[in-house]
Coordinates of C-alpha atoms and ligand atoms in Angstrom, one line a residue:
M1 CA 83.1 221.2 63.8
W2 CA 80.8 220.9 60.8
L3 CA 82.4 217.5 60.0
M4 CA 81.8 216.4 63.6
A5 CA 78.2 217.6 63.4
I6 CA 77.4 215.8 60.1
L7 CA 79.1 212.6 61.3
F8 CA 77.2 212.7 64.6
V9 CA 73.8 213.2 62.8
S10 CA 74.7 210.5 60.3
A11 CA 75.6 208.1 63.1
L12 CA 72.3 208.9 64.9
R13 CA 70.3 208.3 61.8
F14 CA 72.2 205.1 61.0
V15 CA 71.5 203.7 64.5
D16 CA 67.8 204.8 64.2
A17 CA 67.6 203.1 60.8
V18 CA 69.1 199.8 62.1
Q19 CA 66.8 199.8 65.2
W20 CA 63.8 200.5 63.0
R21 CA 64.7 197.6 60.8
N22 CA 65.2 195.2 63.6
S23 CA 62.2 196.1 65.8
P24 CA 59.4 193.6 65.1
K25 CA 56.7 196.3 65.8
K26 CA 57.1 199.3 63.6
D27 CA 55.8 202.4 65.3
G28 CA 54.8 204.2 62.1
R29 CA 54.3 207.8 63.2
K30 CA 57.2 208.1 65.6
S31 CA 59.7 206.6 63.2
I32 CA 58.5 209.0 60.5
I33 CA 59.0 212.0 62.8
R34 CA 62.5 210.7 63.7
F35 CA 63.4 210.1 60.1
V36 CA 62.1 213.5 59.0
C37 CA 64.0 215.3 61.8
G38 CA 67.1 213.5 60.7
T39 CA 66.6 214.5 57.1
Y40 CA 66.0 218.2 58.1
A41 CA 69.1 218.2 60.3
T42 CA 71.2 216.7 57.5
A43 CA 69.7 219.3 55.0
G44 CA 70.3 222.1 57.5
L45 CA 73.9 221.1 58.0
W46 CA 74.6 221.0 54.2
C47 CA 72.9 224.4 53.9
L48 CA 75.1 225.7 56.6
Y49 CA 78.2 224.2 54.9
T50 CA 77.3 226.1 51.6
L51 CA 76.8 229.4 53.4
V52 CA 80.0 229.1 55.4
V53 CA 82.2 227.8 52.5
M54 CA 80.8 229.9 49.6
P55 CA 82.2 233.4 50.5
N56 CA 85.8 232.1 50.2
A57 CA 85.4 229.6 47.4
S58 CA 86.7 229.9 43.8
L59 CA 84.2 229.7 40.9
I60 CA 85.2 226.1 40.2
E61 CA 84.6 225.3 43.9
L62 CA 81.2 227.1 43.8
A63 CA 80.2 225.2 40.7
C64 CA 81.2 221.9 42.4
I65 CA 79.1 222.8 45.5
I66 CA 76.0 223.7 43.4
I67 CA 76.3 220.5 41.3
T68 CA 76.8 218.4 44.4
M69 CA 73.8 220.0 46.2
S70 CA 71.7 219.6 43.0
G71 CA 72.6 216.0 42.8
M72 CA 71.6 215.5 46.5
A73 CA 68.4 217.4 45.9
G74 CA 67.6 215.3 42.8
G75 CA 68.2 212.1 44.7
G76 CA 66.1 213.4 47.7
T77 CA 63.0 214.0 45.6
T78 CA 62.9 210.3 44.7
V79 CA 64.0 208.8 48.0
L80 CA 61.7 211.1 50.1
S81 CA 58.7 210.9 47.8
A82 CA 56.7 209.0 50.3
H83 CA 56.6 212.1 52.5
A84 CA 55.5 215.0 50.2
R85 CA 56.4 217.9 52.5
T86 CA 59.9 216.7 53.2
S87 CA 60.6 215.8 49.5
I88 CA 59.8 219.4 48.6
L89 CA 61.5 221.1 51.5
Y90 CA 64.7 219.0 51.2
P91 CA 65.8 220.5 47.8
V92 CA 64.7 224.0 49.0
I93 CA 66.8 223.8 52.2
L94 CA 69.8 222.4 50.2
L95 CA 69.7 224.9 47.3
A96 CA 67.6 227.9 48.1
P97 CA 70.0 229.8 50.5
G98 CA 73.1 229.1 48.5
S99 CA 71.5 230.0 45.2
T100 CA 70.1 233.2 46.7
W101 CA 73.5 234.2 48.0
L102 CA 75.1 233.6 44.6
L103 CA 72.3 235.6 42.9
L104 CA 72.9 238.5 45.3
S105 CA 76.7 238.3 45.0
G106 CA 76.9 240.8 42.1
E107 CA 79.4 238.7 40.2
K108 CA 78.2 237.6 36.7
H109 CA 79.4 234.0 36.8
Q110 CA 78.3 233.5 40.3
Q111 CA 74.9 234.9 39.4
L112 CA 74.6 232.5 36.5
L113 CA 75.4 229.6 38.9
G114 CA 72.8 231.0 41.4
L115 CA 70.2 231.1 38.6
L116 CA 71.0 227.5 37.6
G117 CA 70.6 226.4 41.2
M118 CA 67.3 228.3 41.5
M119 CA 66.0 226.8 38.3
F120 CA 67.1 223.4 39.4
F121 CA 65.4 223.4 42.7
I122 CA 62.2 224.9 41.2
A123 CA 62.2 222.0 38.7
M124 CA 62.9 219.7 41.7
I125 CA 59.9 221.0 43.6
V126 CA 57.6 220.3 40.6
A127 CA 59.2 216.8 40.2
A128 CA 59.0 216.2 44.0
K129 CA 55.3 217.1 44.1
K130 CA 54.5 214.7 41.2
T131 CA 56.6 211.9 42.5
A132 CA 55.1 212.3 46.0
N133 CA 51.6 212.2 44.6
F134 CA 52.4 209.1 42.6
T135 CA 54.1 207.4 45.5
S136 CA 51.3 208.1 48.0
F137 CA 48.8 206.8 45.4
A138 CA 50.9 203.6 45.0
I139 CA 51.1 203.2 48.8
K140 CA 47.3 203.8 49.2
L141 CA 46.7 201.2 46.5
K142 CA 49.0 198.7 48.2
N143 CA 47.1 199.2 51.5
E144 CA 43.7 198.9 49.8
N145 CA 44.8 195.7 48.2
A146 CA 45.9 194.3 51.6
L147 CA 42.5 195.3 53.0
L148 CA 40.8 193.6 50.0
V149 CA 42.8 190.5 50.5
A150 CA 41.9 190.4 54.2
Q151 CA 38.2 190.8 53.3
M152 CA 38.5 188.1 50.8
E153 CA 40.1 185.8 53.2
Q154 CA 37.2 186.4 55.6
K155 CA 34.7 185.7 52.8
V156 CA 36.5 182.5 51.9
E157 CA 36.3 181.4 55.5
Q158 CA 32.6 182.2 55.7
R159 CA 32.1 180.3 52.4
T160 CA 34.0 177.4 53.7
R161 CA 31.9 177.3 56.9
K162 CA 28.8 177.5 54.8
I163 CA 29.9 174.7 52.5
Y164 CA 30.7 172.6 55.6
E165 CA 27.2 173.3 57.0
L166 CA 25.6 172.5 53.6
S167 CA 27.4 169.3 53.2
N168 CA 27.3 168.2 56.9
L169 CA 24.2 169.6 58.5
D170 CA 20.5 169.1 57.8
P171 CA 19.1 172.6 57.2
L172 CA 15.8 172.0 59.0
S173 CA 16.9 170.2 62.2
E174 CA 20.5 171.5 62.2
L175 CA 21.6 167.9 63.1
Y176 CA 24.1 166.0 61.1
N177 CA 22.9 164.7 57.7
R178 CA 23.4 161.3 56.3
T179 CA 26.9 161.9 54.9
A180 CA 28.2 163.5 58.1
F181 CA 26.7 160.8 60.3
L182 CA 28.2 158.0 58.2
K183 CA 31.6 159.7 58.2
H184 CA 31.6 160.3 62.0
L185 CA 30.3 156.8 62.8
D186 CA 32.9 155.2 60.5
Q187 CA 35.6 157.2 62.1
Y188 CA 34.4 156.4 65.6
M189 CA 34.3 152.7 64.9
K190 CA 37.8 152.8 63.4
E191 CA 39.2 154.7 66.4
T192 CA 37.6 152.5 69.0
P193 CA 37.1 149.1 67.3
H194 CA 36.5 147.2 70.6
K195 CA 34.0 149.6 72.2
P196 CA 30.4 148.4 72.0
L197 CA 28.0 150.7 70.2
A198 CA 24.3 150.8 69.6
V199 CA 22.7 152.4 66.5
L200 CA 19.2 153.5 67.2
F201 CA 16.9 154.0 64.2
I202 CA 14.1 156.3 65.3
D203 CA 11.0 156.6 63.1
L204 CA 8.1 158.9 64.2
D205 CA 4.6 157.5 64.4
K206 CA 1.7 159.4 63.1
F207 CA 3.9 162.2 61.7
K208 CA 2.3 161.9 58.3
E209 CA -1.1 162.5 59.7
I210 CA 0.0 165.7 61.3
N211 CA 1.7 166.8 58.1
D212 CA -1.4 166.1 56.1
S213 CA -3.9 167.6 58.5
L214 CA -2.0 170.6 59.9
G215 CA 0.2 171.4 56.9
H216 CA 3.9 171.1 56.1
D217 CA 4.9 174.2 58.2
T218 CA 3.6 172.6 61.3
G219 CA 5.3 169.4 60.3
D220 CA 8.6 171.2 59.9
I221 CA 8.3 172.8 63.3
L222 CA 7.4 169.5 64.8
L223 CA 10.5 168.0 63.3
Q224 CA 12.6 170.8 64.7
Q225 CA 11.1 170.4 68.2
T226 CA 11.7 166.6 68.0
A227 CA 15.3 167.2 67.0
Q228 CA 15.7 169.6 70.0
R229 CA 14.3 166.9 72.3
L230 CA 16.7 164.3 70.9
R231 CA 19.6 166.8 71.2
E232 CA 18.7 167.3 74.9
S233 CA 18.6 163.6 75.5
C234 CA 22.1 163.0 74.0
H235 CA 25.5 163.7 75.5
N236 CA 28.2 165.4 73.4
Q237 CA 30.0 162.2 72.4
Q238 CA 26.8 160.6 71.0
I239 CA 26.3 161.1 67.2
L240 CA 22.9 162.3 66.2
C241 CA 21.5 162.8 62.8
R242 CA 18.3 163.3 60.8
W243 CA 18.4 160.4 58.3
G244 CA 15.6 161.9 56.2
G245 CA 11.8 162.6 56.5
D246 CA 10.7 161.7 60.0
E247 CA 13.7 159.4 60.6
F248 CA 16.5 160.1 63.1
L249 CA 19.6 158.1 64.0
I250 CA 21.6 158.0 67.2
A251 CA 24.9 156.2 67.6
L252 CA 25.2 155.4 71.3
D253 CA 28.3 154.2 73.1
C254 CA 26.8 151.6 75.5
L255 CA 27.8 148.3 76.9
N256 CA 24.8 146.2 76.2
K257 CA 21.4 145.8 74.7
E258 CA 19.6 146.4 78.0
A259 CA 21.2 149.8 78.3
A260 CA 20.3 150.7 74.7
I261 CA 16.7 149.5 75.2
S262 CA 16.4 151.6 78.4
F263 CA 17.8 154.7 76.6
A264 CA 15.4 154.1 73.7
T265 CA 12.4 153.7 75.9
T266 CA 13.1 157.0 77.6
L267 CA 13.5 158.6 74.2
I268 CA 10.1 157.3 73.1
A269 CA 8.5 158.7 76.3
N270 CA 10.2 162.0 75.7
I271 CA 9.2 162.2 72.0
S272 CA 5.6 161.2 72.9
Q273 CA 5.1 164.3 75.2
P274 CA 2.6 166.7 73.5
Y275 CA 4.0 169.5 71.3
Q276 CA 2.5 173.0 71.1
I277 CA 2.6 174.4 67.6
H278 CA 0.7 177.5 66.5
G279 CA -1.8 177.0 69.3
N280 CA -2.4 173.3 68.3
Q281 CA -1.5 170.5 70.6
C282 CA 0.2 167.7 68.5
V283 CA 1.0 164.2 69.8
I284 CA 3.2 161.8 68.0
G285 CA 5.0 158.7 68.9
A286 CA 8.2 156.9 67.8
T287 CA 9.3 153.4 67.0
I288 CA 12.9 152.5 67.5
G289 CA 15.0 149.7 66.0
I290 CA 18.4 148.9 67.5
A291 CA 21.5 147.2 66.1
M292 CA 24.6 146.5 68.1
F293 CA 28.3 146.9 67.1
P294 CA 30.3 144.6 66.9
E295 CA 27.7 141.9 67.6
H296 CA 25.4 142.4 64.6
A297 CA 27.5 144.1 61.9
S298 CA 31.0 145.6 61.4
T299 CA 30.2 148.6 59.1
A300 CA 28.1 151.8 59.7
E301 CA 26.0 151.1 56.7
Q302 CA 25.1 147.5 57.8
L303 CA 24.3 148.7 61.3
I304 CA 22.0 151.3 60.1
Q305 CA 20.3 148.9 57.7
L306 CA 19.8 146.3 60.5
A307 CA 18.5 148.9 62.9
D308 CA 16.1 150.1 60.2
T309 CA 14.9 146.5 59.7
A310 CA 14.2 146.0 63.4
M311 CA 12.4 149.3 63.5
Y312 CA 10.3 148.4 60.4
H313 CA 9.4 145.0 61.8
Q314 CA 8.4 146.5 65.2
K315 CA 6.3 149.2 63.5
N316 CA 4.3 146.7 61.5
S317 CA 3.6 144.6 64.6
Q318 CA 3.4 147.0 67.5
P319 CA 4.4 150.6 66.9
S320 CA 5.8 153.0 69.6
Q321 CA 8.1 150.4 71.0
V322 CA 11.7 149.3 70.9
E323 CA 13.0 146.3 69.0
V324 CA 16.6 145.0 68.9
F325 CA 17.8 143.3 65.8
S326 CA 18.3 139.5 66.2
Q327 CA 19.3 136.6 64.0
A328 CA 15.7 135.2 64.5
L329 CA 14.3 138.4 63.1
N330 CA 16.8 138.1 60.2
E331 CA 15.6 134.6 59.4
E332 CA 12.0 135.7 59.6
L333 CA 12.6 138.5 57.2
K334 CA 14.6 136.3 54.8
R335 CA 11.7 133.8 54.8
E336 CA 9.2 136.7 54.3
K337 CA 11.2 137.9 51.3
Q338 CA 11.4 134.4 49.9
L339 CA 7.6 134.0 50.2
K340 CA 7.0 137.5 48.9
D341 CA 9.1 136.8 45.8
G342 CA 7.5 133.4 45.4
L343 CA 4.0 134.9 45.5
E344 CA 4.7 137.0 42.4
T345 CA 4.6 134.0 40.1
A346 CA 2.9 131.3 42.2
I347 CA -0.4 131.5 40.2
E348 CA 1.4 131.3 36.8
K349 CA 3.5 128.4 38.0
Q350 CA 0.3 126.6 39.2
Q351 CA 1.7 126.2 42.8
F352 CA -1.7 126.8 44.4
S353 CA -4.4 124.2 44.9
L354 CA -7.6 123.9 47.0
V355 CA -8.5 121.3 49.6
Y356 CA -12.0 120.9 50.9
Q357 CA -13.3 120.2 54.4
P358 CA -16.8 118.9 55.0
I359 CA -19.2 120.6 57.4
I360 CA -21.9 118.4 58.9
S361 CA -25.4 119.2 60.1
T362 CA -26.0 118.1 63.7
E363 CA -29.7 117.6 62.8
S364 CA -29.4 115.4 59.7
S365 CA -25.8 114.2 60.2
E366 CA -25.2 114.9 56.5
V367 CA -22.6 116.9 54.8
T368 CA -24.2 120.2 53.9
C369 CA -21.2 122.2 52.9
C370 CA -17.5 122.0 52.2
E371 CA -15.0 124.7 53.1
A372 CA -12.4 125.5 50.4
L373 CA -9.0 126.0 51.9
L374 CA -6.0 127.2 49.9
R375 CA -2.7 125.3 49.7
W376 CA 0.6 126.6 48.4
K377 CA 3.5 124.2 47.4
L378 CA 6.7 126.2 47.0
D379 CA 9.8 124.2 46.0
G380 CA 8.4 121.1 47.6
D381 CA 7.4 122.9 50.9
N382 CA 3.8 123.3 52.0
I383 CA 3.3 126.8 53.1
S384 CA 0.5 127.4 55.5
P385 CA -2.2 129.9 54.5
T386 CA -1.9 131.5 57.9
E387 CA 1.6 132.5 56.8
F388 CA 1.1 133.4 53.1
I389 CA -2.4 135.0 53.2
P390 CA -1.2 138.0 55.3
L391 CA 1.8 138.4 52.9
A392 CA -0.5 138.2 49.8
E393 CA -2.6 140.9 51.5
Q394 CA 0.4 143.0 52.3
Y395 CA 2.0 142.8 48.9
G396 CA -1.1 143.3 46.8
H397 CA -1.6 139.7 45.5
I398 CA -4.8 138.9 47.4
T399 CA -7.4 140.2 44.9
K400 CA -5.9 138.2 42.0
L401 CA -5.4 135.1 44.3
G402 CA -8.9 135.5 45.8
A403 CA -10.4 135.6 42.3
W404 CA -8.6 132.4 41.4
V405 CA -9.9 130.7 44.6
L406 CA -13.5 131.7 43.8
Q407 CA -13.3 130.4 40.3
Q408 CA -11.7 127.1 41.3
A409 CA -14.1 126.6 44.3
C410 CA -17.2 127.3 42.3
L411 CA -16.1 124.9 39.5
E412 CA -15.3 122.2 42.0
A413 CA -18.7 122.5 43.7
T414 CA -20.6 121.8 40.4
K415 CA -19.2 118.3 40.6
W416 CA -20.8 117.6 44.0
P417 CA -24.4 116.7 44.8
Q418 CA -26.8 119.6 44.5
N419 CA -27.5 119.8 48.2
I420 CA -23.9 120.5 49.2
A421 CA -22.7 124.1 49.3
I422 CA -19.2 125.5 49.1
A423 CA -17.8 127.9 51.6
V424 CA -15.0 130.2 50.4
N425 CA -12.8 132.4 52.6
V426 CA -12.6 136.0 51.5
S427 CA -10.1 138.4 52.9
I428 CA -11.2 141.9 53.9
L429 CA -9.1 143.6 51.2
Q430 CA -10.8 141.4 48.6
L431 CA -14.1 142.5 50.0
Q432 CA -13.2 146.2 49.8
D433 CA -12.1 145.9 46.2
P434 CA -14.7 147.8 44.0
H435 CA -14.7 144.9 41.5
F436 CA -15.4 142.2 44.1
I437 CA -19.0 141.7 43.1
T438 CA -18.1 141.5 39.4
V439 CA -15.4 138.9 40.2
L440 CA -18.0 136.9 42.2
D441 CA -20.6 137.1 39.4
D442 CA -17.9 136.1 36.9
A443 CA -17.1 133.0 39.0
L444 CA -20.8 132.0 39.3
D445 CA -21.3 132.7 35.6
K446 CA -18.4 130.6 34.3
S447 CA -19.1 127.7 36.7
K448 CA -22.9 127.9 36.4
L449 CA -23.1 127.2 40.1
S450 CA -26.3 128.3 41.8
P451 CA -25.6 131.3 44.1
H452 CA -27.6 129.5 46.8
R453 CA -24.8 126.9 47.0
L454 CA -22.1 129.5 47.7
H455 CA -21.1 130.7 51.2
I456 CA -18.7 133.5 51.7
E457 CA -16.7 133.5 55.0
I458 CA -15.4 136.8 56.2
T459 CA -13.5 137.2 59.5
E460 CA -14.4 139.4 62.4
S461 CA -11.7 141.8 61.5
V462 CA -13.9 143.3 58.8
F463 CA -15.8 145.1 61.5
S464 CA -13.0 147.6 61.9
S465 CA -13.3 148.6 58.2
D466 CA -15.7 151.0 56.5
Q467 CA -19.2 149.8 57.5
A468 CA -21.0 151.3 54.6
T469 CA -19.0 149.4 52.0
L470 CA -19.3 146.3 54.0
I471 CA -23.1 146.5 54.2
Q472 CA -23.2 147.2 50.5
R473 CA -21.2 144.1 49.7
I474 CA -23.1 141.8 52.1
T475 CA -26.4 143.1 50.7
A476 CA -25.3 142.6 47.1
M477 CA -24.2 139.0 47.9
Q478 CA -27.4 138.2 49.8
E479 CA -29.5 139.6 47.0
R480 CA -28.0 137.0 44.8
G481 CA -28.8 134.3 47.3
I482 CA -25.2 133.9 48.5
K483 CA -24.9 133.2 52.3
V484 CA -22.4 135.1 54.4
S485 CA -20.6 133.7 57.5
I486 CA -18.7 135.4 60.2
D487 CA -15.5 133.3 60.6
D488 CA -13.4 132.9 63.7
F489 CA -16.1 134.4 65.8
G490 CA -15.0 135.4 69.3
T491 CA -11.3 135.9 68.5
E492 CA -11.5 139.6 67.9
Y493 CA -13.5 142.5 69.2
S494 CA -16.8 142.6 67.6
S495 CA -20.0 144.3 68.4
L496 CA -23.2 142.2 68.3
S497 CA -25.1 145.3 67.2
V498 CA -22.8 145.6 64.2
I499 CA -23.4 141.9 63.3
Q500 CA -27.1 142.6 63.5
N501 CA -26.8 145.6 61.2
L502 CA -24.8 143.5 58.7
G503 CA -27.4 140.8 58.8
V504 CA -25.1 137.8 58.2
N505 CA -26.4 134.2 57.8
L506 CA -24.0 132.1 59.8
I507 CA -21.6 132.4 62.7
K508 CA -18.6 130.2 62.9
I509 CA -17.4 129.8 66.5
D510 CA -13.6 129.8 66.6
R511 CA -11.7 126.5 67.2
S512 CA -10.1 127.8 70.4
F513 CA -13.5 127.8 72.2
I514 CA -14.3 124.3 71.1
Q515 CA -10.9 123.2 72.5
Q516 CA -11.9 124.8 75.8
I517 CA -15.4 123.4 75.8
D518 CA -14.8 121.8 79.2
D519 CA -13.6 125.1 80.7
N520 CA -14.5 128.7 79.9
G521 CA -15.4 127.8 76.3
Y522 CA -18.7 126.3 77.3
A523 CA -20.3 129.5 78.6
I524 CA -19.1 131.4 75.6
I525 CA -20.5 128.9 73.1
Q526 CA -23.8 128.8 75.0
A527 CA -24.0 132.6 74.9
V528 CA -23.3 132.7 71.2
V529 CA -25.9 130.1 70.4
Q530 CA -28.5 131.9 72.5
I531 CA -27.8 135.2 70.6
A532 CA -27.8 133.4 67.3
V533 CA -31.1 131.8 68.0
A534 CA -32.6 135.2 69.0
L535 CA -31.2 136.9 65.9
G536 CA -31.9 134.1 63.5
Y537 CA -28.4 133.0 62.6
K538 CA -27.1 129.4 62.2
V539 CA -24.1 128.5 64.2
V540 CA -21.1 126.4 63.0
A541 CA -18.5 125.0 65.4
E542 CA -15.1 124.5 63.9
G543 CA -12.1 122.4 64.9
V544 CA -14.2 119.5 66.4
E545 CA -11.7 116.8 67.1
Y546 CA -13.4 114.5 69.6
Q547 CA -16.8 112.8 69.8
A548 CA -17.3 114.2 73.3
Q549 CA -17.0 117.7 71.8
A550 CA -19.5 116.8 69.1
D551 CA -22.0 115.5 71.6
K552 CA -21.8 118.5 73.8
L553 CA -22.1 120.9 70.8
T554 CA -25.1 119.0 69.5
A555 CA -26.7 119.1 72.9
M556 CA -26.2 122.9 72.9
N557 CA -28.1 123.2 69.7
V558 CA -25.1 124.1 67.5
D559 CA -26.3 123.7 63.9
Y560 CA -23.2 122.5 62.1
L561 CA -19.9 120.8 63.0
Q562 CA -16.6 120.9 61.2
G563 CA -13.3 119.3 62.2
Y564 CA -10.8 116.4 62.1
L565 CA -13.4 114.2 63.8
Y566 CA -15.3 114.1 60.5
A567 CA -12.6 114.8 58.0
K568 CA -9.4 116.7 57.4
P569 CA -9.3 119.0 54.4
M570 CA -9.1 116.8 51.3
E571 CA -8.2 117.2 47.6
S572 CA -10.8 116.9 44.9
A573 CA -10.6 113.1 44.3
P574 CA -10.6 111.9 48.0
L575 CA -13.4 114.3 48.7
A576 CA -15.6 112.8 45.9
A577 CA -15.0 109.4 47.3
Y578 CA -15.8 110.7 50.8
L579 CA -19.0 112.3 49.7
A580 CA -20.1 109.1 47.8
T581 CA -19.7 106.9 50.9
Y582 CA -20.8 109.3 53.7
Ligands
C2E11 P1 -10.1 129.1 58.8 O1 -11.0 129.7 57.7 O2 -10.6 129.3 60.2 O3 -10.0 127.6 58.3 C1 -10.0 126.6 59.2 C2 -8.7 126.1 59.6 O4 -8.7 125.2 60.6 C3 -8.0 125.4 58.4 O5 -6.6 125.6 58.4 C4 -8.3 124.0 58.7 O6 -7.4 123.0 58.1 C5 -8.2 124.0 60.2 N1 -8.9 122.9 60.8 C6 -10.1 122.3 60.4 N2 -10.5 121.4 61.3 C7 -9.6 121.3 62.3 C8 -9.5 120.6 63.5 O7 -10.3 119.7 63.8 N3 -8.4 120.8 64.2 C9 -7.5 121.7 63.9 N4 -6.4 121.8 64.7 N5 -7.6 122.4 62.8 C10 -8.6 122.3 62.0 P2 -5.9 126.1 57.2 O8 -6.3 125.4 56.0 O9 -4.4 126.0 57.6 O10 -6.3 127.6 57.0 C11 -5.9 128.5 57.9 C12 -6.6 129.8 57.6 O11 -6.1 130.4 56.4 C13 -8.0 129.7 57.4 O12 -8.7 129.7 58.6 C14 -8.3 131.0 56.7 O13 -8.5 132.1 57.5 C15 -7.1 131.2 55.8 N6 -7.4 130.7 54.5 C16 -7.3 129.4 54.0 N7 -7.7 129.4 52.7 C17 -8.0 130.7 52.4 C18 -8.5 131.3 51.2 O14 -8.7 130.7 50.1 N8 -8.7 132.7 51.2 C19 -8.5 133.4 52.3 N9 -8.7 134.7 52.3 N10 -8.0 132.8 53.5 C20 -7.8 131.5 53.5
CA12 CA1 -12.9 129.8 57.2
CA13 CA1 -12.3 129.8 61.1

């Protein structure tokens, strides 16, 4: 019966162990209870065995039983050490009842065996306690490590996300940064090489003014709000980035330029709506340049560069509008670059020269003045001053070039009869230069030309500049006896009261009015002459090509005439011949 019982318990425990091993989800607590119950049942059965067998056993048999039980108890302390209570109780159940029986048996040898058994299980209890402590400590450590590893994994993931954000997102706007945009655009172009795409280069207008006047904090918020508006205007599949500063890029899948322009126009209208920041209302604009894939370029970098070029060009001509890149624009920019580079060394290479165009008095029919006009010969090509003067202004060459013109013109005029003056065109930037008057004095000094024979022509556009400086310069010139003319009069907005304040000496009516003298030009010329008479200016008509024009202008009391009818601009030698025979 005992054998049946121990086999039954062993079989149950075996099945339980196999099941536990195979079940994917280990139900910790319940398995432990089952295992512990199995252990107590086994221990109990062995205890029963000792108590039943011992009374009839020989001394050798008793010794064998105690040794066997001790062996099992010893093994148990190690195997069961993960469960402290069981690892202590197991040797107690196995040895205590048997040893106690032997101690109480009254037989000397049996008592000795009982004592040994007792001593052994006491030693086992101590050992079991220590082993159990050690094992539970090891298990705890193992679990803590697992927790630590899990926490570390979480940290690593957080870090990875942070690194992704740092390397892909612009921290201020939370849009893609340059690297991410290029990466995504490249990928998109590779995946759909036949799908047309527009790259929009968006540059905010007047952002710098807001940054300067309201501070960088406001500027930052403005950029964030702009980014948000852009985000709202874009669909998911469009790639959006902050390229840097106040520049944004959008890659738009769209079929044609018209669709891109329409999208960009809406975007500008959107960006131009007022922003409320810290109680201030801010208004900015945006200029957008567009380049199309695959029409204009095949790589992301090229597309961006061309869109930037279109934007830059548009910004310089008419900001807050859209411009699509084109081959014509490319040619124009190439030409501009060529001229810009050429200008750097043009004076040193002596590529500049002056030509002179006579101005004739309607009263005496004599040449009273000659206008100096600048010529530039670059690699055999004559470049028009209307093309290179704005570039010289833009790239900072005009002051040096203007000084050279003044020197040359004054020197040339000293060769002419004393009654003929020289008119020199001066750009507004030249006039604003603090050294302008010194440069002027220098030219007069070196040439020994009488200041009365020098006329300075300034265009109407000077009116939009700082009036105080302008009046200072004009007064300084007039104090020296130099005469000042307003050139191209009528082509730009100018206020007559400002002209009066400035107190100039001559007004040159623009060529376009002379060309239209038979139409609207007549009334305008007449009005100008009337005002000039009233305010005490002399009037010059430029671009006179026909005798009929000259006759009409003379009849209208215009003081001086200039144009192809009398002479085209001439070089020094032909001019000398012209003046000798006139
Ligand atoms: P501007 O001062 O109005 O010069 C008159 C322009 O009209 C000259 O062109 C001259 O050649 C042209 N012209 C004169 N008579 C006639 C005519 O009867 N018919 C036609 N169709 N044209 C006539 P140019 O020499 O090409 O100069 C163009 C502009 O370049 C000048 O306009 C002036 O604004 C600027 N410029 C020329 N030289 C200088 C210079 O040394 N310094 C500065 N700052 N600007 C200059
Ligand atoms: Ca002029
Ligand atoms: Ca003119």
